[in-house]
Amino acid sequence: MKTWKKNVWILVVVVLLAVLPLIFVKGEFGGADGAAEEAIQEIAPTYEPWFASLMEPPAETESMLFALQAALGAGFIGYVIGLYKGKASKPKPKT
């Protein structure tokens, strides 16, 4: 199988993995923060947080910052993998 065909199949699988849960899973997609808060309230209803947030951005800004953090992390990981792959494929000088 040619490389471009493999890439197309991988892309199709990735898109299906992203879209199928949105179609077939009925319910809310809650985050880990909300689930943790509910668990803490269940275990210790009198619990008081140690400190409050310095800044509480709007939900859209919070999502954007999270996406930016994920993109920077993915970019860094991709750069490091490419750097090591490039070093490994570079011909070694003969001595």
GROMACS .gro file of N, CA and C in nm:
model
  285
    1MET      N    1   0.084  -0.117   0.000
    1MET     CA    2   0.000   0.000   0.000
    1MET      C    3   0.089   0.124   0.000
    2LYS      N    4   0.053   0.220  -0.081
    2LYS     CA    5   0.133   0.342  -0.094
    2LYS      C    6   0.119   0.427   0.031
    3THR      N    7   0.218   0.510   0.054
    3THR     CA    8   0.221   0.594   0.173
    3THR      C    9   0.102   0.689   0.178
    4TRP      N   10   0.066   0.749   0.065
    4TRP     CA   11  -0.045   0.845   0.068
    4TRP      C   12  -0.177   0.776   0.100
    5LYS      N   13  -0.191   0.649   0.057
    5LYS     CA   14  -0.313   0.575   0.090
    5LYS      C   15  -0.320   0.546   0.240
    6LYS      N   16  -0.206   0.511   0.298
    6LYS     CA   17  -0.202   0.489   0.442
    6LYS      C   18  -0.239   0.617   0.516
    7ASN      N   19  -0.185   0.729   0.469
    7ASN     CA   20  -0.215   0.858   0.533
    7ASN      C   21  -0.363   0.892   0.524
    8VAL      N   22  -0.425   0.862   0.410
    8VAL     CA   23  -0.568   0.889   0.394
    8VAL      C   24  -0.648   0.802   0.491
    9TRP      N   25  -0.612   0.675   0.502
    9TRP     CA   26  -0.684   0.587   0.595
    9TRP      C   27  -0.667   0.633   0.740
   10ILE      N   28  -0.548   0.673   0.776
   10ILE     CA   29  -0.525   0.724   0.912
   10ILE      C   30  -0.610   0.848   0.936
   11LEU      N   31  -0.616   0.937   0.838
   11LEU     CA   32  -0.697   1.058   0.851
   11LEU      C   33  -0.845   1.024   0.867
   12VAL      N   34  -0.893   0.927   0.789
   12VAL     CA   35  -1.034   0.885   0.798
   12VAL      C   36  -1.063   0.829   0.938
   13VAL      N   37  -0.974   0.747   0.990
   13VAL     CA   38  -0.994   0.689   1.123
   13VAL      C   39  -0.995   0.798   1.230
   14VAL      N   40  -0.904   0.894   1.221
   14VAL     CA   41  -0.899   1.003   1.318
   14VAL      C   42  -1.028   1.086   1.315
   15VAL      N   43  -1.075   1.116   1.196
   15VAL     CA   44  -1.199   1.193   1.183
   15VAL      C   45  -1.317   1.113   1.241
   16LEU      N   46  -1.323   0.984   1.213
   16LEU     CA   47  -1.430   0.901   1.268
   16LEU      C   48  -1.422   0.895   1.421
   17LEU      N   49  -1.302   0.886   1.476
   17LEU     CA   50  -1.287   0.884   1.621
   17LEU      C   51  -1.333   1.015   1.685
   18ALA      N   52  -1.324   1.123   1.613
   18ALA     CA   53  -1.368   1.252   1.665
   18ALA      C   54  -1.518   1.273   1.646
   19VAL      N   55  -1.574   1.225   1.535
   19VAL     CA   56  -1.713   1.254   1.502
   19VAL      C   57  -1.811   1.153   1.562
   20LEU      N   58  -1.777   1.026   1.562
   20LEU     CA   59  -1.871   0.924   1.609
   20LEU      C   60  -1.920   0.947   1.753
   21PRO      N   61  -1.833   0.980   1.849
   21PRO     CA   62  -1.886   1.007   1.983
   21PRO      C   63  -1.984   1.124   1.986
   22LEU      N   64  -1.961   1.224   1.904
   22LEU     CA   65  -2.052   1.338   1.901
   22LEU      C   66  -2.189   1.298   1.848
   23ILE      N   67  -2.194   1.199   1.759
   23ILE     CA   68  -2.320   1.155   1.701
   23ILE      C   69  -2.392   1.058   1.794
   24PHE      N   70  -2.320   0.961   1.849
   24PHE     CA   71  -2.385   0.851   1.921
   24PHE      C   72  -2.395   0.869   2.072
   25VAL      N   73  -2.311   0.950   2.131
   25VAL     CA   74  -2.316   0.968   2.277
   25VAL      C   75  -2.414   1.079   2.308
   26LYS      N   76  -2.519   1.044   2.377
   26LYS     CA   77  -2.618   1.143   2.416
   26LYS      C   78  -2.591   1.182   2.561
   27GLY      N   79  -2.581   1.310   2.585
   27GLY     CA   80  -2.555   1.357   2.721
   27GLY      C   81  -2.460   1.474   2.717
   28GLU      N   82  -2.420   1.513   2.836
   28GLU     CA   83  -2.329   1.627   2.846
   28GLU      C   84  -2.185   1.581   2.849
   29PHE      N   85  -2.101   1.661   2.788
   29PHE     CA   86  -1.958   1.636   2.793
   29PHE      C   87  -1.902   1.728   2.901
   30GLY      N   88  -1.892   1.677   3.021
   30GLY     CA   89  -1.840   1.757   3.132
   30GLY      C   90  -1.690   1.740   3.143
   31GLY      N   91  -1.629   1.840   3.199
   31GLY     CA   92  -1.484   1.835   3.216
   31GLY      C   93  -1.445   1.769   3.347
   32ALA      N   94  -1.317   1.750   3.364
   32ALA     CA   95  -1.266   1.688   3.486
   32ALA      C   96  -1.284   1.778   3.606
   33ASP      N   97  -1.280   1.910   3.585
   33ASP     CA   98  -1.295   2.003   3.697
   33ASP      C   99  -1.432   1.987   3.762
   34GLY      N  100  -1.536   1.980   3.682
   34GLY     CA  101  -1.671   1.965   3.736
   34GLY      C  102  -1.689   1.832   3.807
   35ALA      N  103  -1.634   1.725   3.750
   35ALA     CA  104  -1.645   1.593   3.813
   35ALA      C  105  -1.570   1.589   3.946
   36ALA      N  106  -1.454   1.653   3.950
   36ALA     CA  107  -1.376   1.658   4.075
   36ALA      C  108  -1.449   1.737   4.181
   37GLU      N  109  -1.508   1.848   4.142
   37GLU     CA  110  -1.583   1.930   4.237
   37GLU      C  111  -1.701   1.853   4.295
   38GLU      N  112  -1.772   1.779   4.211
   38GLU     CA  113  -1.884   1.698   4.260
   38GLU      C  114  -1.836   1.589   4.356
   39ALA      N  115  -1.724   1.524   4.323
   39ALA     CA  116  -1.672   1.418   4.409
   39ALA      C  117  -1.630   1.474   4.544
   40ILE      N  118  -1.567   1.591   4.545
   40ILE     CA  119  -1.525   1.653   4.671
   40ILE      C  120  -1.647   1.688   4.755
   41GLN      N  121  -1.751   1.743   4.693
   41GLN     CA  122  -1.872   1.779   4.766
   41GLN      C  123  -1.940   1.654   4.824
   42GLU      N  124  -1.929   1.542   4.754
   42GLU     CA  125  -1.987   1.417   4.803
   42GLU      C  126  -1.910   1.364   4.923
   43ILE      N  127  -1.778   1.367   4.913
   43ILE     CA  128  -1.692   1.311   5.017
   43ILE      C  129  -1.689   1.400   5.141
   44ALA      N  130  -1.666   1.530   5.120
   44ALA     CA  131  -1.653   1.624   5.232
   44ALA      C  132  -1.733   1.750   5.201
   45PRO      N  133  -1.861   1.753   5.238
   45PRO     CA  134  -1.946   1.868   5.204
   45PRO      C  135  -1.901   2.000   5.268
   46THR      N  136  -1.826   1.994   5.376
   46THR     CA  137  -1.783   2.117   5.444
   46THR      C  138  -1.646   2.165   5.397
   47TYR      N  139  -1.591   2.102   5.296
   47TYR     CA  140  -1.457   2.139   5.247
   47TYR      C  141  -1.456   2.282   5.193
   48GLU      N  142  -1.355   2.356   5.234
   48GLU     CA  143  -1.333   2.492   5.184
   48GLU      C  144  -1.201   2.493   5.107
   49PRO      N  145  -1.198   2.548   4.985
   49PRO     CA  146  -1.071   2.556   4.910
   49PRO      C  147  -0.967   2.638   4.987
   50TRP      N  148  -0.841   2.606   4.965
   50TRP     CA  149  -0.732   2.674   5.034
   50TRP      C  150  -0.718   2.818   4.987
   51PHE      N  151  -0.743   2.842   4.861
   51PHE     CA  152  -0.730   2.977   4.807
   51PHE      C  153  -0.825   2.993   4.689
   52ALA      N  154  -0.850   3.116   4.652
   52ALA     CA  155  -0.938   3.147   4.539
   52ALA      C  156  -0.853   3.182   4.418
   53SER      N  157  -0.911   3.169   4.300
   53SER     CA  158  -0.840   3.203   4.177
   53SER      C  159  -0.809   3.352   4.174
   54LEU      N  160  -0.694   3.386   4.120
   54LEU     CA  161  -0.658   3.527   4.105
   54LEU      C  162  -0.741   3.592   3.996
   55MET      N  163  -0.769   3.516   3.892
   55MET     CA  164  -0.843   3.569   3.778
   55MET      C  165  -0.935   3.460   3.725
   56GLU      N  166  -1.057   3.493   3.698
   56GLU     CA  167  -1.153   3.397   3.642
   56GLU      C  168  -1.196   3.447   3.504
   57PRO      N  169  -1.128   3.401   3.397
   57PRO     CA  170  -1.163   3.450   3.263
   57PRO      C  171  -1.296   3.392   3.217
   58PRO      N  172  -1.359   3.456   3.118
   58PRO     CA  173  -1.482   3.399   3.061
   58PRO      C  174  -1.455   3.261   3.001
   59ALA      N  175  -1.560   3.184   2.983
   59ALA     CA  176  -1.547   3.046   2.935
   59ALA      C  177  -1.476   3.040   2.799
   60GLU      N  178  -1.506   3.134   2.710
   60GLU     CA  179  -1.444   3.133   2.577
   60GLU      C  180  -1.293   3.157   2.588
   61THR      N  181  -1.255   3.250   2.674
   61THR     CA  182  -1.112   3.279   2.692
   61THR      C  183  -1.042   3.160   2.756
   62GLU      N  184  -1.108   3.097   2.851
   62GLU     CA  185  -1.050   2.981   2.917
   62GLU      C  186  -1.029   2.868   2.816
   63SER      N  187  -1.126   2.846   2.728
   63SER     CA  188  -1.112   2.743   2.624
   63SER      C  189  -1.000   2.777   2.528
   64MET      N  190  -0.990   2.906   2.493
   64MET     CA  191  -0.884   2.947   2.402
   64MET      C  192  -0.746   2.926   2.465
   65LEU      N  193  -0.732   2.959   2.592
   65LEU     CA  194  -0.604   2.940   2.660
   65LEU      C  195  -0.569   2.792   2.670
   66PHE      N  196  -0.669   2.709   2.695
   66PHE     CA  197  -0.645   2.565   2.700
   66PHE      C  198  -0.601   2.512   2.564
   67ALA      N  199  -0.668   2.557   2.458
   67ALA     CA  200  -0.631   2.514   2.323
   67ALA      C  201  -0.491   2.563   2.286
   68LEU      N  202  -0.458   2.685   2.327
   68LEU     CA  203  -0.324   2.739   2.302
   68LEU      C  204  -0.218   2.655   2.373
   69GLN      N  205  -0.246   2.619   2.499
   69GLN     CA  206  -0.154   2.536   2.575
   69GLN      C  207  -0.135   2.401   2.507
   70ALA      N  208  -0.244   2.340   2.460
   70ALA     CA  209  -0.235   2.211   2.392
   70ALA      C  210  -0.156   2.223   2.262
   71ALA      N  211  -0.179   2.331   2.187
   71ALA     CA  212  -0.108   2.350   2.061
   71ALA      C  213   0.041   2.372   2.084
   72LEU      N  214   0.076   2.450   2.185
   72LEU     CA  215   0.218   2.472   2.215
   72LEU      C  216   0.284   2.343   2.259
   73GLY      N  217   0.216   2.264   2.340
   73GLY     CA  218   0.271   2.136   2.383
   73GLY      C  219   0.290   2.040   2.266
   74ALA      N  220   0.191   2.033   2.178
   74ALA     CA  221   0.202   1.946   2.062
   74ALA      C  222   0.312   1.993   1.968
   75GLY      N  223   0.325   2.124   1.953
   75GLY     CA  224   0.432   2.178   1.869
   75GLY      C  225   0.569   2.146   1.925
   76PHE      N  226   0.584   2.159   2.056
   76PHE     CA  227   0.712   2.127   2.120
   76PHE      C  228   0.746   1.980   2.103
   77ILE      N  229   0.648   1.893   2.128
   77ILE     CA  230   0.671   1.749   2.114
   77ILE      C  231   0.705   1.714   1.969
   78GLY      N  232   0.634   1.773   1.873
   78GLY     CA  233   0.663   1.750   1.732
   78GLY      C  234   0.802   1.798   1.694
   79TYR      N  235   0.842   1.913   1.748
   79TYR     CA  236   0.976   1.966   1.720
   79TYR      C  237   1.082   1.871   1.771
   80VAL      N  238   1.066   1.823   1.894
   80VAL     CA  239   1.167   1.734   1.954
   80VAL      C  240   1.175   1.603   1.876
   81ILE      N  241   1.059   1.547   1.840
   81ILE     CA  242   1.060   1.422   1.762
   81ILE      C  243   1.128   1.445   1.627
   82GLY      N  244   1.096   1.555   1.560
   82GLY     CA  245   1.159   1.586   1.432
   82GLY      C  246   1.309   1.608   1.446
   83LEU      N  247   1.349   1.674   1.554
   83LEU     CA  248   1.492   1.699   1.577
   83LEU      C  249   1.569   1.568   1.591
   84TYR      N  250   1.516   1.478   1.674
   84TYR     CA  251   1.585   1.350   1.693
   84TYR      C  252   1.579   1.263   1.568
   85LYS      N  253   1.467   1.267   1.496
   85LYS     CA  254   1.456   1.191   1.372
   85LYS      C  255   1.556   1.244   1.269
   86GLY      N  256   1.568   1.377   1.262
   86GLY     CA  257   1.664   1.437   1.169
   86GLY      C  258   1.808   1.401   1.204
   87LYS      N  259   1.838   1.402   1.333
   87LYS     CA  260   1.974   1.365   1.375
   87LYS      C  261   2.004   1.219   1.345
   88ALA      N  262   1.902   1.133   1.363
   88ALA     CA  263   1.922   0.990   1.339
   88ALA      C  264   1.938   0.959   1.191
   89SER      N  265   1.872   1.036   1.104
   89SER     CA  266   1.880   1.007   0.961
   89SER      C  267   1.998   1.077   0.894
   90LYS      N  268   2.063   1.164   0.966
   90LYS     CA  269   2.179   1.235   0.909
   90LYS      C  270   2.296   1.137   0.893
   91PRO      N  271   2.362   1.137   0.777
   91PRO     CA  272   2.473   1.043   0.759
   91PRO      C  273   2.589   1.076   0.854
   92LYS      N  274   2.647   0.973   0.911
   92LYS     CA  275   2.757   0.992   1.003
   92LYS      C  276   2.886   1.009   0.923
   93PRO      N  277   2.972   1.102   0.967
   93PRO     CA  278   3.100   1.122   0.894
   93PRO      C  279   3.191   1.000   0.913
   94LYS      N  280   3.260   0.963   0.806
   94LYS     CA  281   3.352   0.851   0.813
   94LYS      C  282   3.487   0.900   0.862
   95THR      N  283   3.540   0.830   0.959
   95THR     CA  284   3.674   0.867   1.011
   95THR      C  285   3.768   0.752   1.002
   0.00000   0.00000   0.00000
